[in-house]
Each structure stands twice: as structure tokens, then as C-alpha cells.
Amino acid sequence: MDNPFATLRPIELPKPHEFLEKFTDELPFFVKAIFIYALAYAICRYHNKNGFTTPIIAVGSLFFFKIMLQKIGITIKKVTYLYLVIAIALGFNCFVSDDYFIVNTNFWIALLLFTAFLLHNAYDCSKWGLGAHISAFLESTFGLLGHMFMMFNDRATYKTKHGDNRKEKKNSGLKTNIVLGIALSLGLLMVILPLLISADQFFAEAVGNFVDALFDELAAIFNIFDSESNHTVIKFTFYTIMLFLVVYGMIRKLCCHNIKVNTKENTKYSAATAITINAVLGFVYVVFSGFQIFYLFLGNMTLPEHATYSEYAHEGFFQLVIVCLINMLLVLAILHIFENTMALKVSLTVISACTYIMMASSVLRMTMYVDAYDLSYLRYFVFWAILVIFLAMTGIVIYTFKQNFPIFRYCMAVLAIVYMCFAYSNPTYIITKYNLEKSYTLNSDGEYVSDADIDYLTEIYNAGSAKAVCDTALKYKDTELFESFYRYYHSSDADYLTDFRKLNLNKLIETSVVDKCKKQLYNY
């Protein structure tokens, strides 16, 4: 009888990519390099978001990832260095800023830029569209989770390939057994020790005193770290290990080179459907834009009863911003789904032109509202957000007529550069300065007096606004303003006095500005 399994063949596993083979061949180097980087990053950034070590680790990250790519065998494209330059500029901005919204946002923008740097060097992204880029970013970000703990598998592969060729060290077996024994004993102690502690109160107190003394000594040794609790060393160690695993997973995922992006031209539908959609929306948008031009821009509007310009402006601002965002997505979706005919391009241009008018209306509305109710952080931020939408929409208009325009890279550059300008504009200074200046008026004696609630203003803007308050106080010789602000200004918050890593340029400057202002106001 014939064997029914005779025709079966063993399953052939896919061959690893050449990048992954180089990674496993040089595994000891990569493990050591990633660990050193993780440790250095933890020393610079643990409980320290805006100290002088932040730009140092930003520059260090540039060289680290450059070495990693070159070691894998990836040739770095010169144009991608722009991502790293902007990321380093954001790292330096953390050192010169005391605004924690900006400091936290800097981290996420820099992470996005480093991811783009890795992807655009490992893959040929020239034919990727916007959707392909987003898909690749998501896959690379969440895909690293599956590679974080692959080091043990890689180590086994490395030993299988190189074990026979390596010279065995003397007593290596003994050392392995000892390490294994220690690991097993620690595992058993994690179960047994809590039982013994709960069984005898005197033993529990003795163990507690020993642990407290041990952590006190460790805290004294590692006092450059935040020593608010005795668990700092454990937290720092955990932080370093997690960094190591994340970076390891990120590089290994990159080496697998298995991100599949569909670059084939999909079958597109007739443009008649899209033109019909655009015609309906365009008619409504044109009518709406006419109202904005003749009534809002030219000021020929009669407001509803009991309504003010500021109230009218505020109630329509966010709705218009949302419509602008919808229009951007709509134009991109239509270009991706429907045939790109001249009639379609014209109809999309009308939609885009109306979107510009809506953006102008949004800016004017917000300007009116700020004029009535002062400038806040959110109101200042939305001006920059509208600028991003405006520039992105301009790129989409170009993309409408030129399909090979790199829309994703353009939008990435717009977001990064505009945000960097926002971060370096010192928002708290501008906001505080504008609101304080706006509150001063001349009285009948020709003296400047302020009608603002000084205590309220200075309490809200005390962080990062010392220069604005001091400049205004000196300009108008307003000792009341300075004294009110000084009550909220806590120079003792300068953590860099006890932790040199947290040395921040903005804190140093503001401390100097406050002292100088105090001397000039009181002439001593």
C-alpha cells in the first residue's frame, strides 16, 4: 500500500530579511549599545523633562540611531536628517522653556520625527500616499510590541549559529549554574518571604528596618535622581528596562522589514459622483462665504438682538474649524477614490477656496473674541492651529493638480516647523504681556492705571511669565503688579538647586529678571 504522506513536503519558513540576519549576527553589539542608550536616556530624562540634559540626549539619540542603521546596513538618506535637526531643536527648546504643555508636546513630536527618520531610511517611501504613510506609522508603532521580548529567541539563534565557533571560557558553566540558582532562589523568596513576614511581627519589623536602611543608603548614593521616596532606585531601574525593551523592539521591528504597503493604483470610480457632491456642497459654501465677506469682513452686519460681536464670533469659531478639517479630509478622500478629471479638479478648487474663506472668518472671529475677553493659552494656540490647517490645505490644493506631490512629507514638515515656531515664541510671555498691556489706560492726570484683576492674572500666568510681568511693571512703574506677582513666584521651586540635571535656562533667566526688576523698582 502506498504511503499517503509520501508526497508531503516540510513547511519552509520564510527566510529572515538581510537586516534581521545582520541584527542577529551582531546581537551582542546591539544589546550592549541599546542598554547603554537606555541607561543614558534614563539618567538624562528620569523625572526631568526640561533640564539641560534633554538636548544632550536628543543629540545622543541622533548618533545612536545613525549608528544602528549603519550597522544594520541601511544607507541614510541626507534629506531625512531634517527630521533629526528639528527633533534636536525641540529638545533644546525643552531646556529654554518652562511651559509643561510645550515640553510634553515636544517629546511626542520628536518621537514622531524619529519614527519618520527610521521608516524613510529603511523603506522606499517615494510611492507611498498619505494612507500608506499612516498605515506604516501605526504598524511600526504597535508592531514593536511583538518584538520587545524577542531577545531570548534572538540569543538562541545567535548561539546556534556561532556557539561552536566561539571559544568557551573557563568556568562558564559554573557561572551559568550560579546565576540560575540565584534567579530561582529569588523567585522562591518572593513567595516565602511574605509568608514569614506575616508569621512573626518581630521578624517583620527587622526586615522592614533593614529595607528602609538599604533604601536610605541607595538614595544617598543615587542622590542625583529624584529622592522623594525610597523606591526611586527601583522605579529608575524599571524605567531603564522598559526603555531597553521598547528600543530593542523598535529596532528589531525595523530589521524585519515586513511592513507591506499597497502602492498599486486602485480602480477608481467615476468622477460624476464626486462632482455632484462637490456641486451641492460648493453651492452652500459659496452662499455661506458670501455672508462672511459682505457681513463679517465688510462690517455690514446687523447683529441679532442682545448679541455682541464677541459672542457672535465665539459661537461660530469652533464649528468653522471643524468644517475646515472635514473639507481637508473630503478633498483627500475624493482624490483617492474617484477619477481625477479636470472637472473634478475645478470643483475641488471651489471647495478649497471656500475653505480659505472659512479659515479667514475663523481668524477674524477669534480676533474679535480676544479683543473682548483677553488672550488665553487655548486662544493663542488655535491661531497657530489655523496656520497649520491653512498650510496643509495649500499642500492639498497643489496635490489636486500634481499627484506626485509628496503630501505626507509636506504635512509632516508643516506640522513640525509651525509647531517649533509656536514653541519658541514663548507663549506665556506673549499672553501675559498682551493681557497686562491691554489693561492699562491713561487717567485724567496723565498717569497709567490698570483696571485688571492683577491677582487673578498673575496667579494664572505665574509659570514662565516673570519676564512679561517685570517688563510691564517697569514700563508703568507699577509696584502693585510686581508685589502681587512676587507672592506667587516661588524661587524655591527651582529643583536644579538639588538636582543638577534639572538646570533650566528659563528658570535661571526668570530668577535674574525678578531680582533685577525688584532692584530697579525700589532703587536699591
Short mmCIF file of C-alpha atoms in Angstrom, two decimals:
data_model
loop_
_atom_site.label_atom_id
_atom_site.label_comp_id
_atom_site.label_asym_id
_atom_site.label_seq_id
_atom_site.Cartn_x
_atom_site.Cartn_y
_atom_site.Cartn_z
CA MET A 1 0.00 0.00 0.00
CA ASP A 2 1.32 3.40 -0.97
CA ASN A 3 2.23 5.77 1.81
CA PRO A 4 -0.33 8.65 1.71
CA PHE A 5 2.19 11.01 3.28
CA ALA A 6 4.95 10.36 0.76
CA THR A 7 4.12 13.44 -1.30
CA LEU A 8 4.09 15.83 1.66
CA ARG A 9 6.93 18.28 1.97
CA PRO A 10 8.15 20.01 5.13
CA ILE A 11 6.90 23.57 5.56
CA GLU A 12 9.56 26.06 4.61
CA LEU A 13 9.62 29.09 6.89
CA PRO A 14 10.20 32.44 5.20
CA LYS A 15 13.83 33.45 5.17
CA PRO A 16 14.60 36.37 7.52
CA HIS A 17 15.33 39.70 5.88
CA GLU A 18 19.01 40.56 5.44
CA PHE A 19 18.64 43.37 8.01
CA LEU A 20 17.38 40.89 10.63
CA GLU A 21 20.22 38.46 9.81
CA LYS A 22 22.77 41.24 10.39
CA PHE A 23 20.97 42.15 13.60
CA THR A 24 21.16 38.59 14.99
CA ASP A 25 24.74 38.12 13.73
CA GLU A 26 25.82 41.17 15.73
CA LEU A 27 23.40 40.61 18.62
CA PRO A 28 25.92 41.23 21.47
CA PHE A 29 26.83 44.61 19.98
CA PHE A 30 23.18 45.67 19.58
CA VAL A 31 22.22 44.51 23.10
CA LYS A 32 25.11 46.42 24.68
CA ALA A 33 24.52 49.54 22.57
CA ILE A 34 20.77 49.59 23.28
CA PHE A 35 21.36 49.07 27.01
CA ILE A 36 23.90 51.92 27.15
CA TYR A 37 21.48 54.19 25.28
CA ALA A 38 18.57 53.23 27.56
CA LEU A 39 20.67 53.88 30.66
CA ALA A 40 21.91 57.23 29.32
CA TYR A 41 18.36 58.24 28.36
CA ALA A 42 17.07 57.30 31.82
CA ILE A 43 19.82 59.29 33.55
CA CYS A 44 19.03 62.34 31.42
CA ARG A 45 15.23 62.16 31.39
CA TYR A 46 14.03 60.33 34.51
CA HIS A 47 11.86 62.83 36.43
CA ASN A 48 13.46 65.53 34.32
CA LYS A 49 11.55 66.84 31.30
CA ASN A 50 13.17 70.21 30.73
CA GLY A 51 16.65 70.16 32.22
CA PHE A 52 19.88 70.78 30.33
CA THR A 53 20.34 67.03 29.80
CA THR A 54 17.32 66.96 27.44
CA PRO A 55 19.13 68.49 24.42
CA ILE A 56 22.15 66.32 25.27
CA ILE A 57 20.16 63.10 24.95
CA ALA A 58 18.45 64.48 21.82
CA VAL A 59 21.85 64.83 20.14
CA GLY A 60 22.87 61.45 21.55
CA SER A 61 19.75 59.88 20.02
CA LEU A 62 20.77 61.21 16.61
CA PHE A 63 24.15 59.49 16.77
CA PHE A 64 22.68 56.33 18.32
CA PHE A 65 20.08 55.75 15.60
CA LYS A 66 22.59 56.70 12.92
CA ILE A 67 24.99 54.03 14.20
CA MET A 68 22.17 51.47 14.46
CA LEU A 69 21.08 52.00 10.86
CA GLN A 70 24.61 51.88 9.51
CA LYS A 71 25.36 48.71 11.48
CA ILE A 72 22.24 47.05 10.06
CA GLY A 73 23.34 48.03 6.56
CA ILE A 74 20.93 50.86 5.82
CA THR A 75 22.28 53.85 3.89
CA ILE A 76 20.99 57.07 5.45
CA LYS A 77 19.32 59.49 3.05
CA LYS A 78 20.57 63.03 3.52
CA VAL A 79 17.10 64.57 3.30
CA THR A 80 15.98 62.62 6.38
CA TYR A 81 18.48 64.48 8.56
CA LEU A 82 15.93 67.32 8.56
CA TYR A 83 13.75 65.20 10.86
CA LEU A 84 16.61 64.84 13.33
CA VAL A 85 17.57 68.51 13.18
CA ILE A 86 14.01 69.54 14.09
CA ALA A 87 13.88 66.90 16.85
CA ILE A 88 17.12 68.25 18.35
CA ALA A 89 15.76 71.81 18.13
CA LEU A 90 12.70 70.67 20.09
CA GLY A 91 14.98 69.02 22.66
CA PHE A 92 16.86 72.30 23.09
CA ASN A 93 13.52 74.11 23.40
CA CYS A 94 12.77 72.00 26.49
CA PHE A 95 15.91 73.45 28.07
CA VAL A 96 14.88 77.04 27.38
CA SER A 97 11.19 76.58 28.24
CA ASP A 98 9.31 76.21 31.50
CA ASP A 99 5.96 75.57 29.78
CA TYR A 100 5.00 71.98 30.51
CA PHE A 101 2.42 71.79 27.72
CA ILE A 102 5.18 72.61 25.24
CA VAL A 103 7.71 70.35 26.97
CA ASN A 104 5.36 67.35 26.85
CA THR A 105 4.30 68.06 23.27
CA ASN A 106 7.96 68.39 22.25
CA PHE A 107 8.51 64.77 23.29
CA TRP A 108 5.67 63.39 21.14
CA ILE A 109 6.57 65.50 18.10
CA ALA A 110 10.23 64.42 18.42
CA LEU A 111 9.14 60.77 18.71
CA LEU A 112 7.08 61.15 15.54
CA LEU A 113 10.09 62.65 13.74
CA PHE A 114 12.45 59.86 14.86
CA THR A 115 9.91 57.27 13.65
CA ALA A 116 9.71 59.04 10.28
CA PHE A 117 13.53 59.08 10.12
CA LEU A 118 13.70 55.30 10.63
CA LEU A 119 10.89 54.47 8.20
CA HIS A 120 12.06 56.74 5.40
CA ASN A 121 15.54 55.26 5.55
CA ALA A 122 14.52 51.61 5.81
CA TYR A 123 11.85 51.76 3.08
CA ASP A 124 11.38 53.38 -0.29
CA CYS A 125 8.54 55.77 0.60
CA SER A 126 8.60 57.71 -2.68
CA LYS A 127 5.44 55.96 -3.93
CA TRP A 128 3.60 55.95 -0.61
CA GLY A 129 0.45 58.01 -0.36
CA LEU A 130 -0.97 59.63 2.75
CA GLY A 131 -2.91 56.50 3.71
CA ALA A 132 0.15 54.28 3.20
CA HIS A 133 2.25 56.52 5.45
CA ILE A 134 -0.33 56.48 8.23
CA SER A 135 -0.66 52.69 7.95
CA ALA A 136 3.13 52.25 8.11
CA PHE A 137 3.41 54.54 11.13
CA LEU A 138 0.71 52.63 13.01
CA GLU A 139 2.19 49.25 12.13
CA SER A 140 5.70 50.27 13.15
CA THR A 141 4.45 51.80 16.42
CA PHE A 142 2.21 48.97 17.58
CA GLY A 143 4.24 46.28 15.81
CA LEU A 144 7.23 46.84 18.08
CA LEU A 145 5.20 45.37 20.96
CA GLY A 146 5.55 41.94 19.38
CA HIS A 147 9.35 42.29 19.22
CA MET A 148 10.11 43.69 22.68
CA PHE A 149 10.70 40.27 24.25
CA MET A 150 12.31 38.54 21.27
CA MET A 151 15.81 38.96 22.67
CA PHE A 152 15.79 35.46 24.18
CA ASN A 153 14.77 33.95 20.84
CA ASP A 154 17.47 36.00 19.07
CA ARG A 155 20.04 34.89 21.64
CA ALA A 156 19.18 31.24 20.96
CA THR A 157 19.53 31.86 17.21
CA TYR A 158 22.87 33.55 17.79
CA LYS A 159 24.19 30.70 19.96
CA THR A 160 23.03 28.09 17.42
CA LYS A 161 24.85 29.90 14.64
CA HIS A 162 28.02 30.94 16.48
CA GLY A 163 28.19 28.68 19.53
CA ASP A 164 30.51 26.05 18.02
CA ASN A 165 32.89 28.67 16.67
CA ARG A 166 33.27 30.60 19.89
CA LYS A 167 35.93 29.78 22.42
CA GLU A 168 34.28 28.62 25.63
CA LYS A 169 35.50 30.49 28.65
CA LYS A 170 36.73 28.65 31.69
CA ASN A 171 34.11 28.06 34.38
CA SER A 172 31.35 29.49 32.15
CA GLY A 173 29.15 26.51 33.05
CA LEU A 174 29.67 27.15 36.76
CA LYS A 175 28.78 30.81 36.41
CA THR A 176 25.64 29.92 34.48
CA ASN A 177 24.57 27.50 37.19
CA ILE A 178 25.20 30.05 39.93
CA VAL A 179 23.19 32.71 38.11
CA LEU A 180 20.39 30.20 37.57
CA GLY A 181 20.45 29.28 41.27
CA ILE A 182 20.26 32.93 42.31
CA ALA A 183 17.34 33.56 39.96
CA LEU A 184 15.44 30.53 41.27
CA SER A 185 16.12 31.44 44.90
CA LEU A 186 14.88 34.98 44.36
CA GLY A 187 11.72 33.58 42.81
CA LEU A 188 11.15 31.34 45.83
CA LEU A 189 11.87 34.19 48.25
CA MET A 190 9.18 36.29 46.60
CA VAL A 191 6.69 33.65 47.78
CA ILE A 192 8.27 32.51 51.06
CA LEU A 193 9.42 35.87 52.49
CA PRO A 194 5.94 37.48 52.62
CA LEU A 195 4.68 34.37 54.43
CA LEU A 196 7.47 34.57 57.03
CA ILE A 197 6.92 38.31 57.50
CA SER A 198 3.22 37.77 58.16
CA ALA A 199 4.03 34.88 60.54
CA ASP A 200 6.18 36.82 63.03
CA GLN A 201 5.89 40.52 63.95
CA PHE A 202 9.48 40.83 65.27
CA PHE A 203 10.86 39.33 62.07
CA ALA A 204 8.65 41.68 60.04
CA GLU A 205 9.98 44.73 61.90
CA ALA A 206 13.57 43.58 61.46
CA VAL A 207 13.08 43.09 57.70
CA GLY A 208 11.32 46.45 57.44
CA ASN A 209 14.16 48.27 59.23
CA PHE A 210 16.74 46.54 57.02
CA VAL A 211 14.90 47.50 53.83
CA ASP A 212 14.47 51.12 54.98
CA ALA A 213 18.18 51.38 55.84
CA LEU A 214 19.13 49.81 52.50
CA PHE A 215 17.00 52.24 50.51
CA ASP A 216 18.35 55.18 52.53
CA GLU A 217 21.87 54.19 51.53
CA LEU A 218 20.91 53.69 47.89
CA ALA A 219 19.11 57.03 47.84
CA ALA A 220 22.25 58.68 49.21
CA ILE A 221 24.37 57.01 46.52
CA PHE A 222 21.99 57.89 43.70
CA ASN A 223 21.02 61.31 45.02
CA ILE A 224 21.19 62.81 41.53
CA PHE A 225 17.84 61.17 41.00
CA ASP A 226 14.61 62.44 42.50
CA SER A 227 14.76 61.07 46.06
CA GLU A 228 11.18 61.81 47.07
CA SER A 229 10.70 58.18 48.08
CA ASN A 230 12.87 55.22 48.94
CA HIS A 231 11.57 53.41 45.89
CA THR A 232 13.35 55.72 43.43
CA VAL A 233 16.08 53.23 42.57
CA ILE A 234 13.52 50.54 41.78
CA LYS A 235 11.50 52.97 39.66
CA PHE A 236 14.63 54.12 37.85
CA THR A 237 15.64 50.51 37.15
CA PHE A 238 12.17 49.66 35.84
CA TYR A 239 12.22 52.82 33.70
CA THR A 240 15.57 51.79 32.18
CA ILE A 241 14.44 48.22 31.50
CA MET A 242 11.26 49.38 29.79
CA LEU A 243 13.27 51.81 27.65
CA PHE A 244 15.62 48.99 26.68
CA LEU A 245 12.72 46.73 25.66
CA VAL A 246 10.96 49.46 23.66
CA VAL A 247 14.10 50.48 21.75
CA TYR A 248 15.00 46.82 21.18
CA GLY A 249 11.52 46.15 19.83
CA MET A 250 11.65 49.25 17.64
CA ILE A 251 14.97 48.32 16.02
CA ARG A 252 14.06 44.65 15.63
CA LYS A 253 10.73 45.52 14.02
CA LEU A 254 12.62 47.76 11.60
CA CYS A 255 15.06 44.94 10.80
CA CYS A 256 12.21 42.54 9.95
CA HIS A 257 11.37 44.88 7.09
CA ASN A 258 7.90 43.35 6.85
CA ILE A 259 5.68 46.43 6.57
CA LYS A 260 3.61 45.81 3.47
CA VAL A 261 2.13 48.86 1.80
CA ASN A 262 -0.11 48.69 -1.22
CA THR A 263 1.34 51.08 -3.79
CA LYS A 264 -0.70 49.76 -6.73
CA GLU A 265 -3.17 52.10 -8.34
CA ASN A 266 -6.64 51.08 -7.17
CA THR A 267 -9.61 51.06 -9.50
CA LYS A 268 -11.22 54.48 -9.23
CA TYR A 269 -14.89 55.30 -9.56
CA SER A 270 -16.49 57.72 -11.97
CA ALA A 271 -15.86 61.36 -11.12
CA ALA A 272 -19.54 62.20 -11.76
CA THR A 273 -20.47 61.16 -8.23
CA ALA A 274 -17.76 63.31 -6.65
CA ILE A 275 -18.59 66.28 -8.89
CA THR A 276 -22.22 66.04 -7.80
CA ILE A 277 -21.18 66.01 -4.13
CA ASN A 278 -18.90 68.99 -4.69
CA ALA A 279 -21.61 70.89 -6.59
CA VAL A 280 -24.08 70.57 -3.72
CA LEU A 281 -21.55 71.41 -1.04
CA GLY A 282 -19.97 74.10 -3.19
CA PHE A 283 -23.29 75.91 -3.64
CA VAL A 284 -23.87 76.00 0.14
CA TYR A 285 -20.24 77.03 0.79
CA VAL A 286 -20.35 79.85 -1.78
CA VAL A 287 -23.54 81.27 -0.24
CA PHE A 288 -22.04 80.97 3.24
CA SER A 289 -18.80 82.58 2.08
CA GLY A 290 -20.82 85.46 0.65
CA PHE A 291 -22.33 86.11 4.06
CA GLN A 292 -18.84 86.10 5.60
CA ILE A 293 -17.50 88.60 3.03
CA PHE A 294 -20.35 91.10 2.98
CA TYR A 295 -21.48 90.93 6.58
CA LEU A 296 -18.50 89.90 8.69
CA PHE A 297 -15.45 91.10 6.71
CA LEU A 298 -17.01 94.35 5.43
CA GLY A 299 -18.88 95.01 8.68
CA ASN A 300 -22.31 95.47 7.12
CA MET A 301 -23.96 93.05 9.51
CA THR A 302 -26.84 93.88 11.85
CA LEU A 303 -26.41 91.64 14.86
CA PRO A 304 -29.30 89.78 16.45
CA GLU A 305 -30.91 91.46 19.43
CA HIS A 306 -28.95 91.23 22.73
CA ALA A 307 -25.90 89.84 20.85
CA THR A 308 -22.42 91.33 20.74
CA TYR A 309 -19.72 90.90 18.13
CA SER A 310 -17.61 88.86 20.58
CA GLU A 311 -20.48 86.49 21.41
CA TYR A 312 -21.31 86.08 17.73
CA ALA A 313 -17.64 85.42 16.93
CA HIS A 314 -17.14 82.85 19.69
CA GLU A 315 -20.22 80.77 18.97
CA GLY A 316 -19.20 80.14 15.34
CA PHE A 317 -15.46 79.71 15.63
CA PHE A 318 -15.12 76.04 16.52
CA GLN A 319 -17.85 74.98 14.10
CA LEU A 320 -15.94 76.60 11.23
CA VAL A 321 -12.67 74.95 12.25
CA ILE A 322 -14.37 71.55 12.24
CA VAL A 323 -15.86 72.23 8.79
CA CYS A 324 -12.38 73.19 7.51
CA LEU A 325 -10.96 69.89 8.78
CA ILE A 326 -13.84 67.96 7.19
CA ASN A 327 -13.18 69.71 3.88
CA MET A 328 -9.49 68.74 4.00
CA LEU A 329 -10.33 65.08 4.58
CA LEU A 330 -13.07 65.22 1.94
CA VAL A 331 -10.73 66.54 -0.74
CA LEU A 332 -8.09 63.88 0.05
CA ALA A 333 -10.70 61.09 0.06
CA ILE A 334 -12.18 62.20 -3.28
CA LEU A 335 -8.75 62.37 -4.90
CA HIS A 336 -8.03 58.84 -3.68
CA ILE A 337 -11.37 57.23 -4.65
CA PHE A 338 -12.53 58.96 -7.84
CA GLU A 339 -11.08 59.51 -11.30
CA ASN A 340 -9.00 62.67 -11.45
CA THR A 341 -10.65 64.70 -14.20
CA MET A 342 -10.33 68.42 -14.91
CA ALA A 343 -13.98 69.00 -13.90
CA LEU A 344 -13.29 67.27 -10.58
CA LYS A 345 -10.20 69.42 -10.01
CA VAL A 346 -12.20 72.60 -10.65
CA SER A 347 -14.96 71.55 -8.24
CA LEU A 348 -12.36 70.68 -5.57
CA THR A 349 -10.71 74.07 -6.11
CA VAL A 350 -14.04 75.76 -5.36
CA ILE A 351 -14.35 73.74 -2.14
CA SER A 352 -10.76 74.68 -1.23
CA ALA A 353 -11.34 78.39 -1.95
CA CYS A 354 -14.42 78.39 0.30
CA THR A 355 -12.36 76.63 2.97
CA TYR A 356 -9.84 79.51 2.85
CA ILE A 357 -12.69 81.98 3.38
CA MET A 358 -13.91 79.94 6.35
CA MET A 359 -10.41 79.98 7.83
CA ALA A 360 -10.23 83.75 7.41
CA SER A 361 -13.63 84.01 9.10
CA SER A 362 -12.36 81.83 11.97
CA VAL A 363 -9.31 84.05 12.48
CA LEU A 364 -11.41 87.22 12.44
CA ARG A 365 -13.92 85.74 14.88
CA MET A 366 -11.21 84.68 17.30
CA THR A 367 -9.53 88.10 16.99
CA MET A 368 -12.81 89.79 17.91
CA TYR A 369 -13.29 87.45 20.85
CA VAL A 370 -9.74 88.00 22.15
CA ASP A 371 -10.22 91.75 21.86
CA ALA A 372 -13.26 91.50 24.13
CA TYR A 373 -12.18 88.78 26.57
CA ASP A 374 -8.35 88.84 26.55
CA LEU A 375 -5.91 86.24 25.29
CA SER A 376 -5.74 82.77 26.82
CA TYR A 377 -3.40 79.87 26.16
CA LEU A 378 -6.06 78.00 24.16
CA ARG A 379 -6.98 81.07 22.10
CA TYR A 380 -3.32 81.71 21.32
CA PHE A 381 -2.84 78.06 20.36
CA VAL A 382 -5.78 77.98 17.94
CA PHE A 383 -4.24 80.81 15.89
CA TRP A 384 -1.26 78.54 15.25
CA ALA A 385 -3.56 75.57 14.62
CA ILE A 386 -5.37 77.55 11.92
CA LEU A 387 -2.00 78.36 10.35
CA VAL A 388 -1.24 74.61 10.18
CA ILE A 389 -4.65 73.98 8.55
CA PHE A 390 -4.03 76.82 6.07
CA LEU A 391 -0.61 75.50 5.01
CA ALA A 392 -1.84 71.90 4.89
CA MET A 393 -4.79 72.97 2.72
CA THR A 394 -2.35 74.75 0.40
CA GLY A 395 -0.43 71.49 0.02
CA ILE A 396 -3.67 69.66 -0.74
CA VAL A 397 -4.51 72.20 -3.47
CA ILE A 398 -1.09 71.55 -5.04
CA TYR A 399 -1.68 67.81 -4.68
CA THR A 400 -5.02 68.19 -6.50
CA PHE A 401 -3.23 69.31 -9.67
CA LYS A 402 0.03 67.42 -9.15
CA GLN A 403 -0.49 63.85 -7.96
CA ASN A 404 3.23 63.15 -7.39
CA PHE A 405 3.45 65.95 -4.82
CA PRO A 406 4.81 64.42 -1.52
CA ILE A 407 1.77 65.43 0.52
CA PHE A 408 2.65 63.41 3.63
CA ARG A 409 6.18 64.75 3.93
CA TYR A 410 4.88 68.24 3.26
CA CYS A 411 2.28 67.95 6.04
CA MET A 412 4.89 66.49 8.39
CA ALA A 413 7.23 69.40 7.67
CA VAL A 414 4.41 71.93 8.12
CA LEU A 415 3.38 70.44 11.45
CA ALA A 416 6.95 70.22 12.76
CA ILE A 417 8.13 73.67 11.62
CA VAL A 418 4.97 75.57 12.63
CA TYR A 419 4.91 73.82 15.98
CA MET A 420 8.59 74.62 16.53
CA CYS A 421 7.86 78.29 15.82
CA PHE A 422 4.99 78.12 18.32
CA ALA A 423 7.22 76.52 20.96
CA TYR A 424 9.99 79.09 20.52
CA SER A 425 7.54 82.03 20.52
CA ASN A 426 7.33 81.84 24.35
CA PRO A 427 3.50 81.73 24.54
CA THR A 428 3.21 82.56 28.25
CA TYR A 429 5.24 85.75 27.76
CA ILE A 430 3.13 86.90 24.79
CA ILE A 431 -0.18 86.04 26.52
CA THR A 432 0.72 87.73 29.80
CA LYS A 433 2.24 90.77 28.09
CA TYR A 434 -0.81 91.26 25.85
CA ASN A 435 -3.33 90.96 28.68
CA LEU A 436 -1.42 93.24 31.04
CA GLU A 437 -0.74 95.89 28.39
CA LYS A 438 -4.42 95.85 27.42
CA SER A 439 -5.48 96.63 30.97
CA TYR A 440 -3.60 99.97 31.22
CA THR A 441 -5.33 103.27 30.41
CA LEU A 442 -4.48 106.94 30.93
CA ASN A 443 -6.41 108.73 33.66
CA SER A 444 -7.23 112.44 33.82
CA ASP A 445 -3.86 113.16 35.46
CA GLY A 446 -2.00 111.59 32.56
CA GLU A 447 -0.96 108.56 34.62
CA TYR A 448 -1.31 104.94 33.60
CA VAL A 449 -3.69 102.90 35.75
CA SER A 450 -4.70 99.26 35.41
CA ASP A 451 -8.28 98.05 35.58
CA ALA A 452 -7.34 94.37 35.52
CA ASP A 453 -7.63 91.93 38.39
CA ILE A 454 -3.88 91.74 38.91
CA ASP A 455 -4.00 88.93 41.47
CA TYR A 456 -6.03 86.79 39.08
CA LEU A 457 -3.78 87.43 36.09
CA THR A 458 -0.50 86.83 37.87
CA GLU A 459 -1.74 83.68 39.58
CA ILE A 460 -2.79 82.15 36.25
CA TYR A 461 0.37 83.13 34.38
CA ASN A 462 2.98 82.88 37.11
CA ALA A 463 4.74 79.95 35.42
CA GLY A 464 7.03 81.22 32.70
CA SER A 465 5.65 84.76 32.67
CA ALA A 466 8.01 86.52 35.07
CA LYS A 467 9.68 88.50 32.28
CA ALA A 468 6.34 89.75 30.92
CA VAL A 469 5.19 90.87 34.37
CA CYS A 470 8.51 92.52 35.19
CA ASP A 471 8.69 94.28 31.80
CA THR A 472 5.19 95.67 32.30
CA ALA A 473 5.82 96.64 35.93
CA LEU A 474 8.98 98.55 34.96
CA LYS A 475 7.32 100.21 31.97
CA TYR A 476 4.40 101.57 34.02
CA LYS A 477 6.24 101.81 37.38
CA ASP A 478 3.59 99.52 38.83
CA THR A 479 4.81 98.22 42.19
CA GLU A 480 1.39 96.77 42.98
CA LEU A 481 1.62 94.47 39.97
CA PHE A 482 5.13 93.34 40.89
CA GLU A 483 4.25 92.70 44.55
CA SER A 484 1.15 90.74 43.56
CA PHE A 485 3.16 88.60 41.17
CA TYR A 486 6.00 88.12 43.64
CA ARG A 487 3.63 86.44 46.08
CA TYR A 488 3.02 83.73 43.51
CA TYR A 489 6.57 83.40 42.28
CA HIS A 490 8.30 80.61 44.18
CA SER A 491 12.01 80.60 43.55
CA SER A 492 12.27 77.60 45.90
CA ASP A 493 10.67 75.52 43.14
CA ALA A 494 13.99 75.53 41.33
CA ASP A 495 14.75 71.79 41.59
CA TYR A 496 18.07 72.29 39.86
CA LEU A 497 19.46 73.55 43.18
CA THR A 498 19.35 69.93 44.42
CA ASP A 499 19.49 68.05 41.08
CA PHE A 500 21.96 69.41 38.54
CA ARG A 501 20.19 67.56 35.71
CA LYS A 502 17.17 69.87 36.10
CA LEU A 503 19.12 73.03 35.39
CA ASN A 504 16.79 75.04 33.14
CA LEU A 505 17.80 78.18 31.27
CA ASN A 506 14.36 79.78 31.53
CA LYS A 507 14.32 79.37 35.32
CA LEU A 508 17.75 80.96 35.60
CA ILE A 509 16.76 83.89 33.40
CA GLU A 510 13.48 84.49 35.22
CA THR A 511 15.16 84.40 38.63
CA SER A 512 17.62 87.02 37.38
CA VAL A 513 14.83 89.11 35.81
CA VAL A 514 12.76 89.15 39.01
CA ASP A 515 15.75 90.19 41.15
CA LYS A 516 16.74 92.90 38.67
CA CYS A 517 13.17 94.23 38.48
CA LYS A 518 12.93 94.37 42.26
CA LYS A 519 16.13 96.43 42.48
CA GLN A 520 15.04 98.86 39.75
CA LEU A 521 11.53 99.38 41.12
CA TYR A 522 12.68 100.08 44.65
CA ASN A 523 16.04 101.71 43.75
CA TYR A 524 18.34 99.62 45.87
#
